[in-house]
mmCIF file of C-alpha atoms in Angstrom:
data_model
loop_
_atom_site.group_PDB
_atom_site.id
_atom_site.type_symbol
_atom_site.label_atom_id
_atom_site.label_comp_id
_atom_site.label_asym_id
_atom_site.label_seq_id
_atom_site.Cartn_x
_atom_site.Cartn_y
_atom_site.Cartn_z
ATOM 1 C CA UNK A 1 23.846 2.231 -0.582
ATOM 2 C CA UNK A 2 21.041 1.809 2.223
ATOM 3 C CA UNK A 3 21.038 5.397 5.272
ATOM 4 C CA UNK A 4 22.157 5.054 8.220
ATOM 5 C CA UNK A 5 18.834 5.101 9.866
ATOM 6 C CA UNK A 6 17.936 1.686 7.525
ATOM 7 C CA UNK A 7 20.950 -0.578 8.495
ATOM 8 C CA UNK A 8 20.207 -3.136 11.625
ATOM 9 C CA UNK A 9 24.251 -1.889 12.794
ATOM 10 C CA UNK A 10 22.751 1.441 13.787
ATOM 11 C CA UNK A 11 20.117 -0.249 16.070
ATOM 12 C CA UNK A 12 22.713 -1.799 18.266
ATOM 13 C CA UNK A 13 24.125 1.869 18.795
ATOM 14 C CA UNK A 14 21.411 4.470 18.895
ATOM 15 C CA UNK A 15 20.043 4.480 22.320
ATOM 16 C CA UNK A 16 16.863 5.510 21.086
ATOM 17 C CA UNK A 17 14.579 2.777 20.703
ATOM 18 C CA UNK A 18 14.244 0.963 17.471
ATOM 19 C CA UNK A 19 10.995 1.031 14.870
ATOM 20 C CA UNK A 20 11.736 -2.192 12.086
ATOM 21 C CA UNK A 21 9.234 -0.248 9.441
ATOM 22 C CA UNK A 22 7.914 -3.024 7.014
ATOM 23 C CA UNK A 23 8.970 -0.887 3.827
ATOM 24 C CA UNK A 24 10.610 0.386 1.771
ATOM 25 C CA UNK A 25 11.475 4.290 2.225
ATOM 26 C CA UNK A 26 10.087 6.501 0.440
ATOM 27 C CA UNK A 27 12.344 8.715 -2.062
ATOM 28 C CA UNK A 28 13.092 11.762 -1.760
ATOM 29 C CA UNK A 29 12.239 11.556 2.133
ATOM 30 C CA UNK A 30 10.070 9.640 3.936
ATOM 31 C CA UNK A 31 7.519 10.775 6.227
ATOM 32 C CA UNK A 32 7.780 7.626 8.631
ATOM 33 C CA UNK A 33 12.106 8.041 9.528
ATOM 34 C CA UNK A 34 11.192 12.553 9.573
ATOM 35 C CA UNK A 35 8.930 11.651 11.425
ATOM 36 C CA UNK A 36 9.532 8.837 14.426
ATOM 37 C CA UNK A 37 13.290 10.227 14.218
ATOM 38 C CA UNK A 38 13.165 13.648 14.704
ATOM 39 C CA UNK A 39 12.645 15.439 18.195
ATOM 40 C CA UNK A 40 10.264 17.344 20.069
ATOM 41 C CA UNK A 41 9.561 19.256 22.196
ATOM 42 C CA UNK A 42 7.042 17.067 24.036
ATOM 43 C CA UNK A 43 8.029 14.626 26.510
ATOM 44 C CA UNK A 44 5.287 12.069 25.429
ATOM 45 C CA UNK A 45 6.435 11.693 21.498
ATOM 46 C CA UNK A 46 9.449 9.448 22.324
ATOM 47 C CA UNK A 47 11.822 9.401 19.592
ATOM 48 C CA UNK A 48 12.987 6.721 17.631
ATOM 49 C CA UNK A 49 15.191 4.673 15.371
ATOM 50 C CA UNK A 50 13.843 3.841 12.473
ATOM 51 C CA UNK A 51 14.479 0.657 10.494
ATOM 52 C CA UNK A 52 13.771 0.047 7.170
ATOM 53 C CA UNK A 53 12.907 -3.355 6.237
ATOM 54 C CA UNK A 54 11.414 -3.931 2.873
ATOM 55 C CA UNK A 55 9.563 -6.975 2.349
ATOM 56 C CA UNK A 56 7.857 -7.068 -0.975
ATOM 57 C CA UNK A 57 9.324 -6.522 -4.702
ATOM 58 C CA UNK A 58 6.690 -4.723 -7.140
ATOM 59 C CA UNK A 59 7.342 -5.733 -11.125
ATOM 60 C CA UNK A 60 4.826 -3.412 -13.453
ATOM 61 C CA UNK A 61 3.561 -5.887 -16.033
ATOM 62 C CA UNK A 62 4.308 -4.097 -18.774
ATOM 63 C CA UNK A 63 1.219 -5.336 -21.406
ATOM 64 C CA UNK A 64 -1.372 -4.543 -18.586
ATOM 65 C CA UNK A 65 0.132 -0.902 -19.152
ATOM 66 C CA UNK A 66 0.094 -1.152 -23.106
ATOM 67 C CA UNK A 67 -3.630 -2.059 -22.623
ATOM 68 C CA UNK A 68 -3.927 1.409 -19.562
ATOM 69 C CA UNK A 69 -2.825 3.030 -22.465
ATOM 70 C CA UNK A 70 -5.397 2.223 -24.802
ATOM 71 C CA UNK A 71 -8.267 2.626 -22.244
ATOM 72 C CA UNK A 72 -7.016 5.908 -21.680
ATOM 73 C CA UNK A 73 -6.089 7.342 -24.775
ATOM 74 C CA UNK A 74 -9.431 5.390 -26.307
ATOM 75 C CA UNK A 75 -12.276 8.734 -27.272
ATOM 76 C CA UNK A 76 -14.872 6.367 -25.784
ATOM 77 C CA UNK A 77 -13.355 5.947 -21.994
ATOM 78 C CA UNK A 78 -15.801 7.591 -20.715
ATOM 79 C CA UNK A 79 -18.704 6.094 -22.118
ATOM 80 C CA UNK A 80 -17.455 2.721 -20.981
ATOM 81 C CA UNK A 81 -16.269 3.826 -17.125
ATOM 82 C CA UNK A 82 -17.192 6.459 -15.114
ATOM 83 C CA UNK A 83 -13.960 6.191 -12.073
ATOM 84 C CA UNK A 84 -10.754 4.853 -11.182
ATOM 85 C CA UNK A 85 -10.189 2.952 -7.958
ATOM 86 C CA UNK A 86 -5.759 3.054 -7.008
ATOM 87 C CA UNK A 87 -5.895 1.583 -3.358
ATOM 88 C CA UNK A 88 -1.783 1.093 -3.758
ATOM 89 C CA UNK A 89 1.130 3.208 -4.241
ATOM 90 C CA UNK A 90 1.700 0.784 -7.282
ATOM 91 C CA UNK A 91 -1.262 0.651 -8.857
ATOM 92 C CA UNK A 92 -0.316 4.742 -8.421
ATOM 93 C CA UNK A 93 2.947 4.215 -9.992
ATOM 94 C CA UNK A 94 1.539 2.289 -12.808
ATOM 95 C CA UNK A 95 -0.527 5.142 -13.970
ATOM 96 C CA UNK A 96 2.261 7.169 -13.500
ATOM 97 C CA UNK A 97 4.065 5.365 -15.957
ATOM 98 C CA UNK A 98 1.284 5.334 -18.489
ATOM 99 C CA UNK A 99 0.854 8.863 -18.012
ATOM 100 C CA UNK A 100 4.663 10.086 -18.430
ATOM 101 C CA UNK A 101 4.641 8.054 -21.522
ATOM 102 C CA UNK A 102 1.887 9.827 -22.983
ATOM 103 C CA UNK A 103 4.302 13.095 -22.555
ATOM 104 C CA UNK A 104 7.187 13.903 -25.394
ATOM 105 C CA UNK A 105 10.432 14.641 -24.415
ATOM 106 C CA UNK A 106 11.293 18.000 -23.744
ATOM 107 C CA UNK A 107 13.317 18.494 -27.508
ATOM 108 C CA UNK A 108 10.340 16.767 -29.492
ATOM 109 C CA UNK A 109 7.720 19.221 -31.318
ATOM 110 C CA UNK A 110 3.928 17.812 -30.935
ATOM 111 C CA UNK A 111 3.231 19.100 -33.745
ATOM 112 C CA UNK A 112 4.802 17.035 -35.722
ATOM 113 C CA UNK A 113 3.254 14.560 -34.007
ATOM 114 C CA UNK A 114 -1.006 15.081 -33.751
ATOM 115 C CA UNK A 115 -1.818 12.055 -32.483
ATOM 116 C CA UNK A 116 0.642 12.072 -29.667
ATOM 117 C CA UNK A 117 -0.796 15.435 -28.732
ATOM 118 C CA UNK A 118 -4.294 14.426 -29.333
ATOM 119 C CA UNK A 119 -3.420 11.204 -26.813
ATOM 120 C CA UNK A 120 -1.833 14.519 -24.345
ATOM 121 C CA UNK A 121 -5.364 16.536 -24.804
ATOM 122 C CA UNK A 122 -7.597 13.308 -24.288
ATOM 123 C CA UNK A 123 -6.437 12.319 -21.308
ATOM 124 C CA UNK A 124 -6.046 15.904 -19.653
ATOM 125 C CA UNK A 125 -9.680 16.621 -20.371
ATOM 126 C CA UNK A 126 -11.054 13.272 -18.689
ATOM 127 C CA UNK A 127 -13.196 14.485 -15.753
ATOM 128 C CA UNK A 128 -13.883 11.821 -13.262
ATOM 129 C CA UNK A 129 -13.425 10.830 -9.731
ATOM 130 C CA UNK A 130 -10.262 9.224 -8.654
ATOM 131 C CA UNK A 131 -10.754 6.789 -5.477
ATOM 132 C CA UNK A 132 -8.324 6.158 -3.599
ATOM 133 C CA UNK A 133 -7.297 4.973 0.452
ATOM 134 C CA UNK A 134 -5.196 6.506 2.561
ATOM 135 C CA UNK A 135 -3.120 9.474 2.947
ATOM 136 C CA UNK A 136 0.370 7.967 1.102
ATOM 137 C CA UNK A 137 -1.413 6.614 -1.923
ATOM 138 C CA UNK A 138 -3.549 10.109 -1.998
ATOM 139 C CA UNK A 139 -0.471 11.997 -1.917
ATOM 140 C CA UNK A 140 1.425 10.102 -4.921
ATOM 141 C CA UNK A 141 -2.508 10.413 -6.916
ATOM 142 C CA UNK A 142 -2.372 13.841 -6.445
ATOM 143 C CA UNK A 143 1.081 14.503 -7.719
ATOM 144 C CA UNK A 144 0.324 12.625 -10.760
ATOM 145 C CA UNK A 145 -3.649 14.495 -10.915
ATOM 146 C CA UNK A 146 -2.703 18.485 -10.813
ATOM 147 C CA UNK A 147 0.523 17.124 -13.736
ATOM 148 C CA UNK A 148 -1.867 15.331 -15.794
ATOM 149 C CA UNK A 149 -5.125 15.005 -14.924
ATOM 150 C CA UNK A 150 -6.672 18.500 -13.568
ATOM 151 C CA UNK A 151 -10.021 17.516 -14.096
ATOM 152 C CA UNK A 152 -10.602 14.704 -12.401
ATOM 153 C CA UNK A 153 -11.084 14.871 -7.932
ATOM 154 C CA UNK A 154 -9.228 12.534 -5.566
ATOM 155 C CA UNK A 155 -12.130 10.968 -3.286
ATOM 156 C CA UNK A 156 -12.048 8.646 -0.449
ATOM 157 C CA UNK A 157 -8.644 9.614 1.326
ATOM 158 C CA UNK A 158 -10.099 9.566 4.589
ATOM 159 C CA UNK A 159 -11.606 5.839 4.053
ATOM 160 C CA UNK A 160 -8.859 4.508 5.532
ATOM 161 C CA UNK A 161 -9.649 1.034 3.870
ATOM 162 C CA UNK A 162 -11.299 -0.990 1.266
ATOM 163 C CA UNK A 163 -14.443 -1.801 3.361
ATOM 164 C CA UNK A 164 -14.984 1.576 4.321
ATOM 165 C CA UNK A 165 -14.476 3.073 0.619
ATOM 166 C CA UNK A 166 -16.584 1.017 -1.251
ATOM 167 C CA UNK A 167 -19.084 2.486 1.798
ATOM 168 C CA UNK A 168 -18.465 5.668 0.310
ATOM 169 C CA UNK A 169 -18.226 4.560 -3.474
ATOM 170 C CA UNK A 170 -22.169 3.466 -2.731
ATOM 171 C CA UNK A 171 -22.917 6.598 -0.808
ATOM 172 C CA UNK A 172 -21.520 9.525 -3.356
ATOM 173 C CA UNK A 173 -20.789 7.876 -6.871
ATOM 174 C CA UNK A 174 -22.577 9.345 -9.726
ATOM 175 C CA UNK A 175 -22.506 9.406 -12.954
ATOM 176 C CA UNK A 176 -24.452 8.388 -16.467
ATOM 177 C CA UNK A 177 -26.010 5.195 -16.451
ATOM 178 C CA UNK A 178 -24.446 2.409 -18.854
ATOM 179 C CA UNK A 179 -25.977 2.287 -22.781
ATOM 180 C CA UNK A 180 -28.475 -0.319 -23.214
ATOM 181 C CA UNK A 181 -27.421 -2.750 -25.778
ATOM 182 C CA UNK A 182 -29.192 -0.352 -28.430
ATOM 183 C CA UNK A 183 -26.640 2.060 -28.186
ATOM 184 C CA UNK A 184 -23.441 2.786 -30.500
ATOM 185 C CA UNK A 185 -21.213 -0.300 -29.858
ATOM 186 C CA UNK A 186 -17.303 0.408 -28.885
ATOM 187 C CA UNK A 187 -14.403 -1.370 -29.852
ATOM 188 C CA UNK A 188 -12.361 -1.135 -27.555
ATOM 189 C CA UNK A 189 -11.701 -3.939 -25.498
ATOM 190 C CA UNK A 190 -12.031 -3.566 -21.964
ATOM 191 C CA UNK A 191 -10.230 -5.554 -19.070
ATOM 192 C CA UNK A 192 -11.093 -8.825 -17.872
ATOM 193 C CA UNK A 193 -15.322 -8.827 -16.078
ATOM 194 C CA UNK A 194 -16.201 -6.196 -19.010
ATOM 195 C CA UNK A 195 -19.334 -7.082 -20.612
ATOM 196 C CA UNK A 196 -20.108 -4.973 -23.711
ATOM 197 C CA UNK A 197 -23.344 -5.883 -25.881
ATOM 198 C CA UNK A 198 -24.876 -7.241 -22.962
ATOM 199 C CA UNK A 199 -28.520 -5.188 -21.415
ATOM 200 C CA UNK A 200 -27.422 -3.543 -18.074
ATOM 201 C CA UNK A 201 -31.672 -2.636 -17.579
ATOM 202 C CA UNK A 202 -32.435 -4.192 -14.826
ATOM 203 C CA UNK A 203 -36.236 -5.541 -13.909
ATOM 204 C CA UNK A 204 -37.695 -2.376 -13.024
ATOM 205 C CA UNK A 205 -36.537 -0.335 -16.128
ATOM 206 C CA UNK A 206 -33.145 1.537 -14.371
ATOM 207 C CA UNK A 207 -29.840 0.895 -15.833
ATOM 208 C CA UNK A 208 -26.966 0.471 -14.177
ATOM 209 C CA UNK A 209 -24.315 2.811 -13.289
ATOM 210 C CA UNK A 210 -21.346 2.700 -15.390
ATOM 211 C CA UNK A 211 -18.500 0.658 -14.471
ATOM 212 C CA UNK A 212 -15.708 1.473 -12.570
ATOM 213 C CA UNK A 213 -11.757 0.910 -13.565
ATOM 214 C CA UNK A 214 -9.972 -0.733 -10.882
ATOM 215 C CA UNK A 215 -6.168 -1.092 -10.780
ATOM 216 C CA UNK A 216 -4.558 -3.968 -8.661
ATOM 217 C CA UNK A 217 -2.181 -6.102 -8.464
ATOM 218 C CA UNK A 218 -2.062 -9.834 -9.169
ATOM 219 C CA UNK A 219 -2.564 -10.262 -5.220
ATOM 220 C CA UNK A 220 -5.518 -8.783 -3.513
ATOM 221 C CA UNK A 221 -8.447 -8.698 -1.640
ATOM 222 C CA UNK A 222 -12.331 -8.961 -3.075
ATOM 223 C CA UNK A 223 -13.980 -6.346 -0.843
ATOM 224 C CA UNK A 224 -14.158 -3.683 -2.735
ATOM 225 C CA UNK A 225 -15.595 -5.839 -5.846
ATOM 226 C CA UNK A 226 -17.557 -7.625 -3.745
ATOM 227 C CA UNK A 227 -18.904 -5.298 -1.753
ATOM 228 C CA UNK A 228 -20.222 -2.446 -4.820
ATOM 229 C CA UNK A 229 -21.244 -5.962 -6.370
ATOM 230 C CA UNK A 230 -23.416 -7.311 -3.387
ATOM 231 C CA UNK A 231 -26.890 -9.313 -4.121
ATOM 232 C CA UNK A 232 -28.010 -7.970 -0.942
ATOM 233 C CA UNK A 233 -28.230 -4.258 -3.008
ATOM 234 C CA UNK A 234 -31.060 -3.214 -4.928
ATOM 235 C CA UNK A 235 -29.881 -4.543 -8.456
ATOM 236 C CA UNK A 236 -29.972 -0.594 -9.742
ATOM 237 C CA UNK A 237 -27.440 0.535 -6.813
ATOM 238 C CA UNK A 238 -25.232 -2.322 -7.913
ATOM 239 C CA UNK A 239 -21.699 -0.979 -8.850
ATOM 240 C CA UNK A 240 -19.502 -3.277 -11.053
ATOM 241 C CA UNK A 241 -15.763 -3.276 -11.092
ATOM 242 C CA UNK A 242 -13.353 -4.084 -13.871
ATOM 243 C CA UNK A 243 -10.208 -4.749 -12.317
ATOM 244 C CA UNK A 244 -7.301 -4.814 -15.019
ATOM 245 C CA UNK A 245 -3.475 -6.295 -13.102
ATOM 246 C CA UNK A 246 -1.150 -4.197 -13.820
ATOM 247 C CA UNK A 247 1.680 -5.316 -11.057
ATOM 248 C CA UNK A 248 2.685 -8.625 -9.694
ATOM 249 C CA UNK A 249 3.981 -8.676 -5.768
ATOM 250 C CA UNK A 250 6.521 -11.200 -4.391
ATOM 251 C CA UNK A 251 8.004 -11.775 -1.211
ATOM 252 C CA UNK A 252 12.053 -10.546 -0.909
ATOM 253 C CA UNK A 253 13.832 -14.620 -0.861
ATOM 254 C CA UNK A 254 15.511 -13.290 2.224
ATOM 255 C CA UNK A 255 12.959 -11.558 3.740
ATOM 256 C CA UNK A 256 12.679 -13.703 7.078
ATOM 257 C CA UNK A 257 16.373 -14.107 7.529
ATOM 258 C CA UNK A 258 16.639 -10.231 7.530
ATOM 259 C CA UNK A 259 13.937 -9.540 10.366
ATOM 260 C CA UNK A 260 15.473 -12.620 12.410
ATOM 261 C CA UNK A 261 19.174 -10.622 11.895
ATOM 262 C CA UNK A 262 17.486 -7.411 13.111
ATOM 263 C CA UNK A 263 15.984 -8.614 15.677
ATOM 264 C CA UNK A 264 18.783 -10.183 17.206
ATOM 265 C CA UNK A 265 20.972 -6.691 16.499
ATOM 266 C CA UNK A 266 18.196 -5.144 18.049
ATOM 267 C CA UNK A 267 17.818 -6.885 20.698
ATOM 268 C CA UNK A 268 22.283 -7.900 21.602
ATOM 269 C CA UNK A 269 21.617 -11.693 21.147
ATOM 270 C CA UNK A 270 20.624 -14.338 18.472
ATOM 271 C CA UNK A 271 18.335 -17.302 18.569
ATOM 272 C CA UNK A 272 21.532 -19.214 20.225
ATOM 273 C CA UNK A 273 21.918 -17.012 22.835
ATOM 274 C CA UNK A 274 25.507 -15.652 20.790
ATOM 275 C CA UNK A 275 26.167 -11.422 21.236
ATOM 276 C CA UNK A 276 25.588 -10.239 17.985
ATOM 277 C CA UNK A 277 28.754 -9.389 16.414
ATOM 278 C CA UNK A 278 29.540 -7.078 13.071
ATOM 279 C CA UNK A 279 28.620 -8.769 10.020
ATOM 280 C CA UNK A 280 25.095 -9.651 8.580
ATOM 281 C CA UNK A 281 26.752 -12.740 5.655
ATOM 282 C CA UNK A 282 29.320 -15.920 6.531
ATOM 283 C CA UNK A 283 32.051 -13.585 4.252
ATOM 284 C CA UNK A 284 31.431 -11.029 6.783
ATOM 285 C CA UNK A 285 31.800 -12.509 9.414
ATOM 286 C CA UNK A 286 35.040 -14.398 8.205
ATOM 287 C CA UNK A 287 37.262 -11.182 8.182
ATOM 288 C CA UNK A 288 37.839 -9.771 11.759
ATOM 289 C CA UNK A 289 34.609 -8.100 13.457
ATOM 290 C CA UNK A 290 34.744 -6.328 16.729
ATOM 291 C CA UNK A 291 31.810 -7.079 19.301
ATOM 292 C CA UNK A 292 29.023 -4.227 19.344
ATOM 293 C CA UNK A 293 27.517 -2.821 22.477
ATOM 294 C CA UNK A 294 24.389 -4.231 23.229
ATOM 295 C CA UNK A 295 21.128 -2.613 23.671
ATOM 296 C CA UNK A 296 18.188 -4.230 25.610
ATOM 297 C CA UNK A 297 14.993 -2.473 25.525
ATOM 298 C CA UNK A 298 11.955 -2.193 23.880
ATOM 299 C CA UNK A 299 11.756 -2.760 19.703
ATOM 300 C CA UNK A 300 8.706 -1.616 17.772
ATOM 301 C CA UNK A 301 7.328 -3.950 14.432
ATOM 302 C CA UNK A 302 5.217 -2.363 12.089
ATOM 303 C CA UNK A 303 3.057 -4.337 9.243
ATOM 304 C CA UNK A 304 2.303 -2.365 6.600
ATOM 305 C CA UNK A 305 0.126 -5.218 4.881
ATOM 306 C CA UNK A 306 -1.396 -8.690 5.444
ATOM 307 C CA UNK A 307 1.633 -9.899 3.362
ATOM 308 C CA UNK A 308 4.202 -9.458 6.270
ATOM 309 C CA UNK A 309 1.900 -10.679 8.695
ATOM 310 C CA UNK A 310 3.134 -14.352 8.373
ATOM 311 C CA UNK A 311 6.517 -13.802 8.063
ATOM 312 C CA UNK A 312 6.612 -12.138 11.147
ATOM 313 C CA UNK A 313 4.920 -14.526 13.071
ATOM 314 C CA UNK A 314 7.386 -17.116 11.693
ATOM 315 C CA UNK A 315 10.386 -15.147 13.102
ATOM 316 C CA UNK A 316 8.662 -14.047 16.088
ATOM 317 C CA UNK A 317 7.418 -17.738 17.071
ATOM 318 C CA UNK A 318 10.751 -19.285 16.186
ATOM 319 C CA UNK A 319 12.550 -17.627 19.087
ATOM 320 C CA UNK A 320 12.445 -14.110 18.549
ATOM 321 C CA UNK A 321 10.656 -12.585 21.808
ATOM 322 C CA UNK A 322 8.770 -16.285 21.853
ATOM 323 C CA UNK A 323 9.012 -16.204 25.501
ATOM 324 C CA UNK A 324 8.234 -13.011 25.943
ATOM 325 C CA UNK A 325 5.546 -12.631 23.593
ATOM 326 C CA UNK A 326 4.077 -15.701 24.849
ATOM 327 C CA UNK A 327 4.013 -14.600 28.644
ATOM 328 C CA UNK A 328 7.012 -16.109 29.967
ATOM 329 C CA UNK A 329 8.394 -15.043 32.311
ATOM 330 C CA UNK A 330 10.942 -11.847 30.741
ATOM 331 C CA UNK A 331 9.914 -8.381 30.364
ATOM 332 C CA UNK A 332 8.038 -8.051 27.160
ATOM 333 C CA UNK A 333 10.845 -7.165 24.182
ATOM 334 C CA UNK A 334 8.783 -7.110 20.841
ATOM 335 C CA UNK A 335 5.429 -5.229 20.337
ATOM 336 C CA UNK A 336 3.723 -5.197 17.114
ATOM 337 C CA UNK A 337 1.708 -2.364 15.553
ATOM 338 C CA UNK A 338 -0.472 -2.564 12.068
ATOM 339 C CA UNK A 339 -0.827 0.353 9.572
ATOM 340 C CA UNK A 340 -4.595 -0.484 9.957
ATOM 341 C CA UNK A 341 -7.577 -2.456 11.245
ATOM 342 C CA UNK A 342 -7.330 -5.123 7.754
ATOM 343 C CA UNK A 343 -3.357 -6.056 8.653
ATOM 344 C CA UNK A 344 -4.572 -6.038 12.369
ATOM 345 C CA UNK A 345 -7.379 -8.950 11.470
ATOM 346 C CA UNK A 346 -5.211 -10.750 9.437
ATOM 347 C CA UNK A 347 -2.914 -10.960 12.397
ATOM 348 C CA UNK A 348 -5.233 -11.967 14.793
ATOM 349 C CA UNK A 349 -7.685 -14.163 13.288
ATOM 350 C CA UNK A 350 -5.588 -16.267 10.486
ATOM 351 C CA UNK A 351 -1.781 -16.042 12.954
ATOM 352 C CA UNK A 352 -3.243 -16.143 16.163
ATOM 353 C CA UNK A 353 -0.983 -12.867 17.054
ATOM 354 C CA UNK A 354 -1.915 -10.219 19.117
ATOM 355 C CA UNK A 355 -1.550 -6.089 17.955
ATOM 356 C CA UNK A 356 -0.318 -4.122 20.648
ATOM 357 C CA UNK A 357 -1.724 -1.278 18.216
ATOM 358 C CA UNK A 358 -3.681 -0.343 15.484
ATOM 359 C CA UNK A 359 -3.191 2.976 14.068
ATOM 360 C CA UNK A 360 -6.361 5.382 13.509
ATOM 361 C CA UNK A 361 -5.456 6.191 10.798
ATOM 362 C CA UNK A 362 -2.951 4.897 7.953
ATOM 363 C CA UNK A 363 -0.318 7.459 8.236
ATOM 364 C CA UNK A 364 2.702 8.296 10.264
ATOM 365 C CA UNK A 365 0.717 10.797 12.873
ATOM 366 C CA UNK A 366 -1.653 8.089 13.587
ATOM 367 C CA UNK A 367 0.763 5.406 13.985
ATOM 368 C CA UNK A 368 3.218 7.229 16.105
ATOM 369 C CA UNK A 369 0.115 8.222 18.532
ATOM 370 C CA UNK A 370 -1.391 5.183 18.721
ATOM 371 C CA UNK A 371 2.407 3.958 20.083
ATOM 372 C CA UNK A 372 2.515 7.141 22.225
ATOM 373 C CA UNK A 373 -0.424 6.026 24.011
ATOM 374 C CA UNK A 374 0.106 2.447 24.191
ATOM 375 C CA UNK A 375 3.172 2.898 26.414
ATOM 376 C CA UNK A 376 1.624 5.343 28.068
ATOM 377 C CA UNK A 377 -0.542 3.503 29.342
ATOM 378 C CA UNK A 378 1.850 0.631 29.903
ATOM 379 C CA UNK A 379 3.440 2.511 32.024
#
């Protein structure tokens, strides 16, 4: 059952301007809900009514998790990889699933299963960088690092986007060079694009650095691998990236309908101009429903990933906020914010829709400060 702050119905009743967040609320508490709904003494920081509208559903892939388990518990893991890249919370969840599976139940006797104890100790001894972007993913990764990977270090959390993280890695990544083909071969099967047995000696006699393991989703941008293996870099500075697809992502089938309905509730009118009444589906509308108060005023929509851009633009162009956002005679009603520049660029360059606010930092504070500044400048 959704919490009161997540339902479009409450947007009609609340005097606070609604802010529709294209995300699933985090548990046990969500930083965005806390930030936007908590009143402060500062008159410059308005209070919003957060409405969560999940866009995507994610599924971890068991075969990939099994492969990740094999890699992490292999005694040769640090001879094959110099670090791990995780740029999404789903990737962190995949890593967490594997790390948790290594732990025996409280009632189990580790000494009765020496292999299990050996795997736990081997993982705890791993000492390598965990590269990530953004505070949310970093926080989630920090919980795992503290509990299961105490000797690993989290890096890149301030970079904010993949392109910046790639540059950070190129500048800061250091590890022993890859073994050449004359070294003792290993038997663990690496993920996609690995090339055990190849000669990694470059033309000047130096060897390439160990590859990085990149935990990714089925749909992803290739900015990090492309940047790290750019032909514009000297061969000895290039860093190979082995991608392991650990989850798949699908757009929720009814997302566009839910978004349209939510915007209707927030603005008080549907596309055909009828007042919004209680009841979100045909079945609900069959019963007696009470006319709700309509609220007028701005509605903020926050997009957290490029996947949400297409659906938002389709709804806006279909009628919700269309006249206002296209420069019509009405006062602008729907304002769009993105969590970072990557999503903003997709909105503008691929879908031709101008963004009102782009958060300077991918955090509740970065987003809120951008909205506050925009509203103050707009007057």
